[in-house]
């Protein structure tokens, strides 16, 4: 059996990446599990710029349904444990999420980047301003800032560039611990973050089952996020 890694110094820099698996136990559907969103919808129909040009009503309906769904879910023990870690950790901390739900925000995470956008925001197709958008959106929705531009969901679709990549890669280059939680490793660039860390960085995957890129991590733990994440946080805060 391999020896456990040495404890991290308290000034260690942490980058945590989360995916749909961390919100699954809150009742938010994942993408690629048995009853996942991409089993019920073709992503080419609802999650690409071409889909939005072809059938904006369908795309709006898809995101309206998901936006409404947020009202029925709550952050879980894994979201809350990451807030506890951020609050107590003396070193640098960055939470990068691929999730477009607001569960990390509602739990209280602050050093947080939504690299795939946010369901509760909209973006003007005219002036490009991003605004809070808690309700339904449709083809008649207009930008509250310029008053004329049509709106789209503030979601990064396939073939579009994720948000915040510069600060994310800077943090990855200098981090001492990289943890990926509840992500299947199917979607780049997030799936490649584990390869972008420096040579001395410890890497750890927490997932229900090994992800597609599990072998790139030094350590992988299998189980539910609501159990594994609080246990890891307790371990790190020692
Ligand atoms: P996926 O649906 O691809 O993967 C979810 C992962 O979470 C799987 O590996 C599951 O095994 C794991 N999982 C499920 N329940 C869990 C639990 N209770 N505890 C721990 N792990 C659990 O979701 P993502 O990897 O987040 O992008 O998907 C990445 C991107 O693909 C999404 O952000 C979205 C999607 O297309 C865009 O929409 C741009």
Tab-separated table of C-alpha atoms and ligand atoms in Angstrom:
chain	number	residue	atom	x	y	z
A	1	UNK	CA	0.000	0.000	0.000
A	2	UNK	CA	1.334	3.475	-0.870
A	3	UNK	CA	2.160	5.877	1.962
A	4	UNK	CA	-0.288	8.760	2.518
A	5	UNK	CA	1.016	12.091	1.156
A	6	UNK	CA	2.553	14.470	3.725
A	7	UNK	CA	0.136	17.025	5.226
A	8	UNK	CA	-0.178	20.287	3.273
A	9	UNK	CA	1.380	23.397	4.824
A	10	UNK	CA	-1.267	25.914	5.936
A	11	UNK	CA	-0.086	28.444	3.340
A	12	UNK	CA	-0.668	25.942	0.524
A	13	UNK	CA	-2.622	27.196	-2.478
A	14	UNK	CA	-5.786	25.299	-3.353
A	15	UNK	CA	-7.760	25.048	-6.583
A	16	UNK	CA	-11.018	23.113	-6.451
A	17	UNK	CA	-12.911	22.204	-9.635
A	18	UNK	CA	-16.520	21.092	-9.362
A	19	UNK	CA	-18.940	19.524	-11.820
A	20	UNK	CA	-22.538	18.382	-11.898
A	21	UNK	CA	-21.874	15.575	-9.395
A	22	UNK	CA	-21.585	18.027	-6.493
A	23	UNK	CA	-25.134	19.266	-7.114
A	24	UNK	CA	-26.619	15.824	-7.855
A	25	UNK	CA	-27.602	15.154	-4.236
A	26	UNK	CA	-29.374	18.533	-4.154
A	27	UNK	CA	-31.612	17.222	-6.930
A	28	UNK	CA	-29.992	18.916	-9.938
A	29	UNK	CA	-29.758	16.506	-12.867
A	30	UNK	CA	-26.232	15.715	-14.121
A	31	UNK	CA	-25.441	15.557	-17.847
A	32	UNK	CA	-24.088	12.085	-18.506
A	33	UNK	CA	-25.404	9.793	-15.769
A	34	UNK	CA	-28.248	7.344	-16.487
A	35	UNK	CA	-31.051	9.917	-16.413
A	36	UNK	CA	-28.752	12.826	-17.316
A	37	UNK	CA	-29.766	15.907	-19.312
A	38	UNK	CA	-27.902	14.758	-22.418
A	39	UNK	CA	-29.914	11.509	-22.331
A	40	UNK	CA	-33.144	13.519	-22.632
A	41	UNK	CA	-32.014	16.314	-24.966
A	42	UNK	CA	-29.565	16.405	-27.846
A	43	UNK	CA	-26.926	18.929	-26.875
A	44	UNK	CA	-26.752	19.969	-30.564
A	45	UNK	CA	-30.388	21.127	-30.212
A	46	UNK	CA	-30.048	23.232	-27.065
A	47	UNK	CA	-26.429	23.958	-26.169
A	48	UNK	CA	-24.672	25.424	-29.220
A	49	UNK	CA	-24.728	28.881	-30.848
A	50	UNK	CA	-26.053	27.188	-34.008
A	51	UNK	CA	-28.988	25.736	-32.050
A	52	UNK	CA	-29.834	29.215	-30.718
A	53	UNK	CA	-29.762	30.704	-34.242
A	54	UNK	CA	-31.865	27.835	-35.606
A	55	UNK	CA	-34.495	27.587	-32.876
A	56	UNK	CA	-34.141	30.217	-30.120
A	57	UNK	CA	-37.575	29.364	-28.670
A	58	UNK	CA	-36.506	25.796	-27.985
A	59	UNK	CA	-33.235	26.919	-26.398
A	60	UNK	CA	-35.028	29.486	-24.216
A	61	UNK	CA	-37.559	26.845	-23.123
A	62	UNK	CA	-34.754	24.449	-22.169
A	63	UNK	CA	-32.975	27.046	-19.995
A	64	UNK	CA	-36.231	28.475	-18.581
A	65	UNK	CA	-37.091	25.019	-17.295
A	66	UNK	CA	-33.682	24.626	-15.714
A	67	UNK	CA	-33.769	28.154	-14.243
A	68	UNK	CA	-37.183	27.446	-12.668
A	69	UNK	CA	-35.791	24.188	-11.275
A	70	UNK	CA	-33.306	26.131	-9.142
A	71	UNK	CA	-36.153	27.377	-6.964
A	72	UNK	CA	-36.777	23.807	-5.792
A	73	UNK	CA	-33.214	22.857	-4.759
A	74	UNK	CA	-30.878	23.789	-1.914
A	75	UNK	CA	-27.101	23.619	-1.394
A	76	UNK	CA	-25.973	20.360	0.205
A	77	UNK	CA	-23.280	19.332	2.695
A	78	UNK	CA	-20.593	19.308	-0.028
A	79	UNK	CA	-21.299	22.908	-1.101
A	80	UNK	CA	-21.305	23.974	2.549
A	81	UNK	CA	-18.058	22.168	3.365
A	82	UNK	CA	-16.279	24.105	0.585
A	83	UNK	CA	-17.517	27.370	2.130
A	84	UNK	CA	-16.105	26.251	5.471
A	85	UNK	CA	-12.777	25.431	3.797
A	86	UNK	CA	-12.606	28.789	2.016
A	87	UNK	CA	-13.370	30.662	5.236
A	88	UNK	CA	-10.800	28.801	7.339
A	89	UNK	CA	-7.989	28.271	4.839
A	90	UNK	CA	-5.143	30.764	5.347
A	91	UNK	CA	-3.565	30.236	1.900
A	92	UNK	CA	-4.882	31.089	-1.560
A	93	UNK	CA	-8.156	29.445	-2.497
A	94	UNK	CA	-10.036	29.336	-5.802
A	95	UNK	CA	-13.214	27.414	-6.526
A	96	UNK	CA	-13.847	26.866	-10.240
A	97	UNK	CA	-17.204	25.412	-11.145
A	98	UNK	CA	-18.519	24.085	-14.421
A	99	UNK	CA	-21.996	24.264	-12.922
A	100	UNK	CA	-24.427	26.922	-14.050
A	101	UNK	CA	-26.644	26.489	-10.968
A	102	UNK	CA	-26.242	28.949	-8.079
A	103	UNK	CA	-25.758	26.422	-5.278
A	104	UNK	CA	-22.133	27.375	-4.520
A	105	UNK	CA	-23.184	31.058	-4.446
A	106	UNK	CA	-26.143	30.384	-2.172
A	107	UNK	CA	-24.028	28.243	0.159
A	108	UNK	CA	-21.730	31.280	0.528
A	109	UNK	CA	-18.671	30.615	-1.672
A	110	UNK	CA	-16.922	33.864	-2.622
A	111	UNK	CA	-13.654	33.004	-4.409
A	112	UNK	CA	-15.734	31.400	-7.149
A	113	UNK	CA	-15.509	31.337	-10.952
A	114	UNK	CA	-18.408	30.011	-13.040
A	115	UNK	CA	-16.441	28.926	-16.104
A	116	UNK	CA	-19.533	27.741	-18.025
A	117	UNK	CA	-21.709	30.738	-17.145
A	118	UNK	CA	-24.700	31.139	-14.850
A	119	UNK	CA	-28.353	30.221	-15.305
A	120	UNK	CA	-29.518	33.252	-13.341
A	121	UNK	CA	-27.813	35.709	-15.686
A	122	UNK	CA	-28.563	36.868	-19.205
A	123	UNK	CA	-26.326	38.456	-21.836
A	124	UNK	CA	-27.344	41.158	-24.296
A	125	UNK	CA	-26.710	40.207	-27.914
A	126	UNK	CA	-26.364	43.916	-28.705
A	127	UNK	CA	-24.300	45.676	-26.018
A	128	UNK	CA	-23.037	42.341	-24.508
A	129	UNK	CA	-23.758	43.443	-20.941
A	130	UNK	CA	-24.323	40.582	-18.503
A	131	UNK	CA	-27.251	41.170	-16.145
A	132	UNK	CA	-29.074	39.234	-13.423
A	133	UNK	CA	-31.983	37.331	-14.951
A	134	UNK	CA	-33.993	35.385	-12.364
A	135	UNK	CA	-37.128	34.752	-14.462
A	136	UNK	CA	-38.042	33.353	-17.868
A	137	UNK	CA	-36.367	34.649	-21.024
A	138	UNK	CA	-37.816	34.580	-24.544
A	139	UNK	CA	-37.257	36.070	-27.987
A	140	UNK	CA	-39.044	39.277	-26.944
A	141	UNK	CA	-36.856	39.806	-23.871
A	142	UNK	CA	-34.871	43.030	-24.123
A	143	UNK	CA	-31.715	44.229	-22.396
A	144	UNK	CA	-32.445	46.442	-19.383
A	145	UNK	CA	-29.227	48.402	-20.051
A	146	UNK	CA	-29.393	49.351	-23.759
A	147	UNK	CA	-33.150	48.685	-24.001
A	148	UNK	CA	-32.923	47.367	-27.575
A	149	UNK	CA	-30.717	44.259	-27.609
A	150	UNK	CA	-32.247	40.779	-27.540
A	151	UNK	CA	-31.111	38.477	-24.740
A	152	UNK	CA	-29.480	35.060	-24.578
A	153	UNK	CA	-28.801	32.862	-21.533
A	154	UNK	CA	-25.380	33.623	-19.984
A	155	UNK	CA	-24.272	30.065	-20.641
A	156	UNK	CA	-21.094	28.924	-22.374
A	157	UNK	CA	-22.291	26.691	-25.191
A	158	UNK	CA	-20.288	24.076	-27.039
A	159	UNK	CA	-17.862	25.745	-29.516
A	160	UNK	CA	-17.623	28.811	-27.224
A	161	UNK	CA	-14.730	29.784	-24.989
A	162	UNK	CA	-15.197	29.177	-21.238
A	163	UNK	CA	-15.019	32.189	-18.933
A	164	UNK	CA	-12.133	33.177	-16.669
A	165	UNK	CA	-9.506	30.929	-18.248
A	166	UNK	CA	-6.591	33.355	-17.595
A	167	UNK	CA	-7.029	33.511	-13.804
A	168	UNK	CA	-7.820	29.789	-13.736
A	169	UNK	CA	-4.595	28.755	-15.498
A	170	UNK	CA	-2.568	31.205	-13.370
A	171	UNK	CA	-3.995	29.616	-10.222
A	172	UNK	CA	-3.399	26.091	-11.574
A	173	UNK	CA	0.246	26.835	-12.352
A	174	UNK	CA	1.014	27.852	-8.785
A	175	UNK	CA	-1.346	25.652	-6.778
A	176	UNK	CA	-0.208	23.014	-4.277
A	177	UNK	CA	-3.405	20.970	-4.230
A	178	UNK	CA	-5.859	20.494	-7.089
A	179	UNK	CA	-9.108	18.683	-6.310
A	180	UNK	CA	-11.739	17.759	-8.915
A	181	UNK	CA	-15.182	16.910	-7.517
A	182	UNK	CA	-18.119	15.309	-9.341
A	183	UNK	CA	-17.025	15.825	-12.922
A	184	UNK	CA	-16.859	13.110	-15.563
A	185	UNK	CA	-13.803	14.459	-17.404
A	186	UNK	CA	-15.583	14.534	-20.764
A	187	UNK	CA	-15.456	18.275	-21.405
A	188	UNK	CA	-12.330	20.283	-22.132
A	189	UNK	CA	-10.651	22.449	-21.087
A	190	UNK	CA	-11.765	21.528	-17.535
A	191	UNK	CA	-10.916	17.855	-18.109
A	192	UNK	CA	-7.310	18.906	-18.823
A	193	UNK	CA	-6.801	21.086	-15.730
A	194	UNK	CA	-5.176	18.170	-13.898
A	195	UNK	CA	-2.425	18.212	-16.549
A	196	UNK	CA	-1.925	21.988	-16.228
A	197	UNK	CA	-0.763	22.024	-12.602
A	198	UNK	CA	2.879	22.383	-11.599
A	199	UNK	CA	5.096	19.332	-10.981
A	200	UNK	CA	4.884	19.532	-7.162
A	201	UNK	CA	1.109	19.872	-6.989
A	202	UNK	CA	-0.887	17.143	-5.255
A	203	UNK	CA	-3.914	16.074	-7.309
A	204	UNK	CA	-7.036	14.376	-6.006
A	205	UNK	CA	-10.290	13.299	-7.633
A	206	UNK	CA	-13.532	12.829	-5.658
A	207	UNK	CA	-16.280	11.205	-7.729
A	208	UNK	CA	-19.022	8.624	-7.538
A	209	UNK	CA	-17.053	6.506	-9.981
A	210	UNK	CA	-13.636	7.069	-11.581
A	211	UNK	CA	-13.860	9.799	-14.213
A	212	UNK	CA	-12.527	9.517	-17.728
A	213	UNK	CA	-9.293	11.217	-16.600
A	214	UNK	CA	-8.967	9.540	-13.175
A	215	UNK	CA	-5.596	8.010	-14.065
A	216	UNK	CA	-4.082	11.503	-14.403
A	217	UNK	CA	-4.681	12.149	-10.677
A	218	UNK	CA	-2.268	11.000	-7.974
A	219	UNK	CA	-5.221	9.934	-5.828
A	220	UNK	CA	-8.874	9.150	-6.550
A	221	UNK	CA	-11.596	8.559	-3.962
A	222	UNK	CA	-14.939	7.039	-4.953
A	223	UNK	CA	-18.180	7.952	-3.223
A	224	UNK	CA	-20.850	10.587	-2.811
A	225	UNK	CA	-19.844	14.220	-2.726
A	226	UNK	CA	-21.845	14.868	0.464
A	227	UNK	CA	-19.656	12.341	2.263
A	228	UNK	CA	-16.272	12.743	0.552
A	229	UNK	CA	-16.120	16.548	0.521
A	230	UNK	CA	-16.864	17.178	4.231
A	231	UNK	CA	-14.361	14.408	5.080
A	232	UNK	CA	-11.667	16.023	2.905
A	233	UNK	CA	-12.338	19.445	4.413
A	234	UNK	CA	-12.063	18.030	7.936
A	235	UNK	CA	-8.787	16.381	6.915
A	236	UNK	CA	-7.364	19.600	5.423
A	237	UNK	CA	-8.416	21.754	8.361
A	238	UNK	CA	-7.070	19.001	10.638
B	1	LIG	P1	-21.325	14.983	-16.036
B	1	LIG	O1	-22.783	14.732	-16.014
B	1	LIG	O2	-20.598	14.714	-17.296
B	1	LIG	O3	-20.602	14.132	-14.899
B	1	LIG	C1	-21.085	14.131	-13.594
B	1	LIG	C2	-20.133	13.297	-12.758
B	1	LIG	O4	-20.559	13.366	-11.405
B	1	LIG	C3	-20.078	11.813	-13.137
B	1	LIG	O5	-18.717	11.409	-13.259
B	1	LIG	C4	-20.760	11.099	-11.965
B	1	LIG	O6	-20.164	9.841	-11.675
B	1	LIG	C5	-20.498	12.077	-10.827
B	1	LIG	N1	-21.510	12.038	-9.765
B	1	LIG	C6	-22.855	11.841	-9.876
B	1	LIG	N2	-23.433	11.901	-8.676
B	1	LIG	C7	-22.457	12.154	-7.773
B	1	LIG	C8	-22.428	12.322	-6.349
B	1	LIG	N3	-23.522	12.264	-5.614
B	1	LIG	N4	-21.227	12.568	-5.765
B	1	LIG	C9	-20.084	12.619	-6.512
B	1	LIG	N5	-20.055	12.468	-7.838
B	1	LIG	C10	-21.224	12.239	-8.474
B	1	LIG	O7	-21.121	16.501	-15.551
B	1	LIG	P2	-19.850	17.452	-15.725
B	1	LIG	O8	-18.587	16.670	-15.714
B	1	LIG	O9	-20.009	18.556	-14.759
B	1	LIG	O10	-21.210	21.988	-20.012
B	1	LIG	O11	-20.104	17.997	-17.181
B	1	LIG	C11	-19.215	18.952	-17.705
B	1	LIG	C12	-19.945	19.848	-18.656
B	1	LIG	O12	-20.626	19.068	-19.629
B	1	LIG	C13	-21.049	20.678	-18.032
B	1	LIG	O13	-20.597	21.855	-17.390
B	1	LIG	C14	-21.900	21.010	-19.210
B	1	LIG	C15	-21.932	19.648	-19.855
B	1	LIG	O14	-22.185	19.604	-21.212
B	1	LIG	C16	-21.894	22.910	-20.690
B	1	LIG	O15	-23.115	22.951	-20.699
B	1	LIG	C17	-21.021	23.870	-21.424
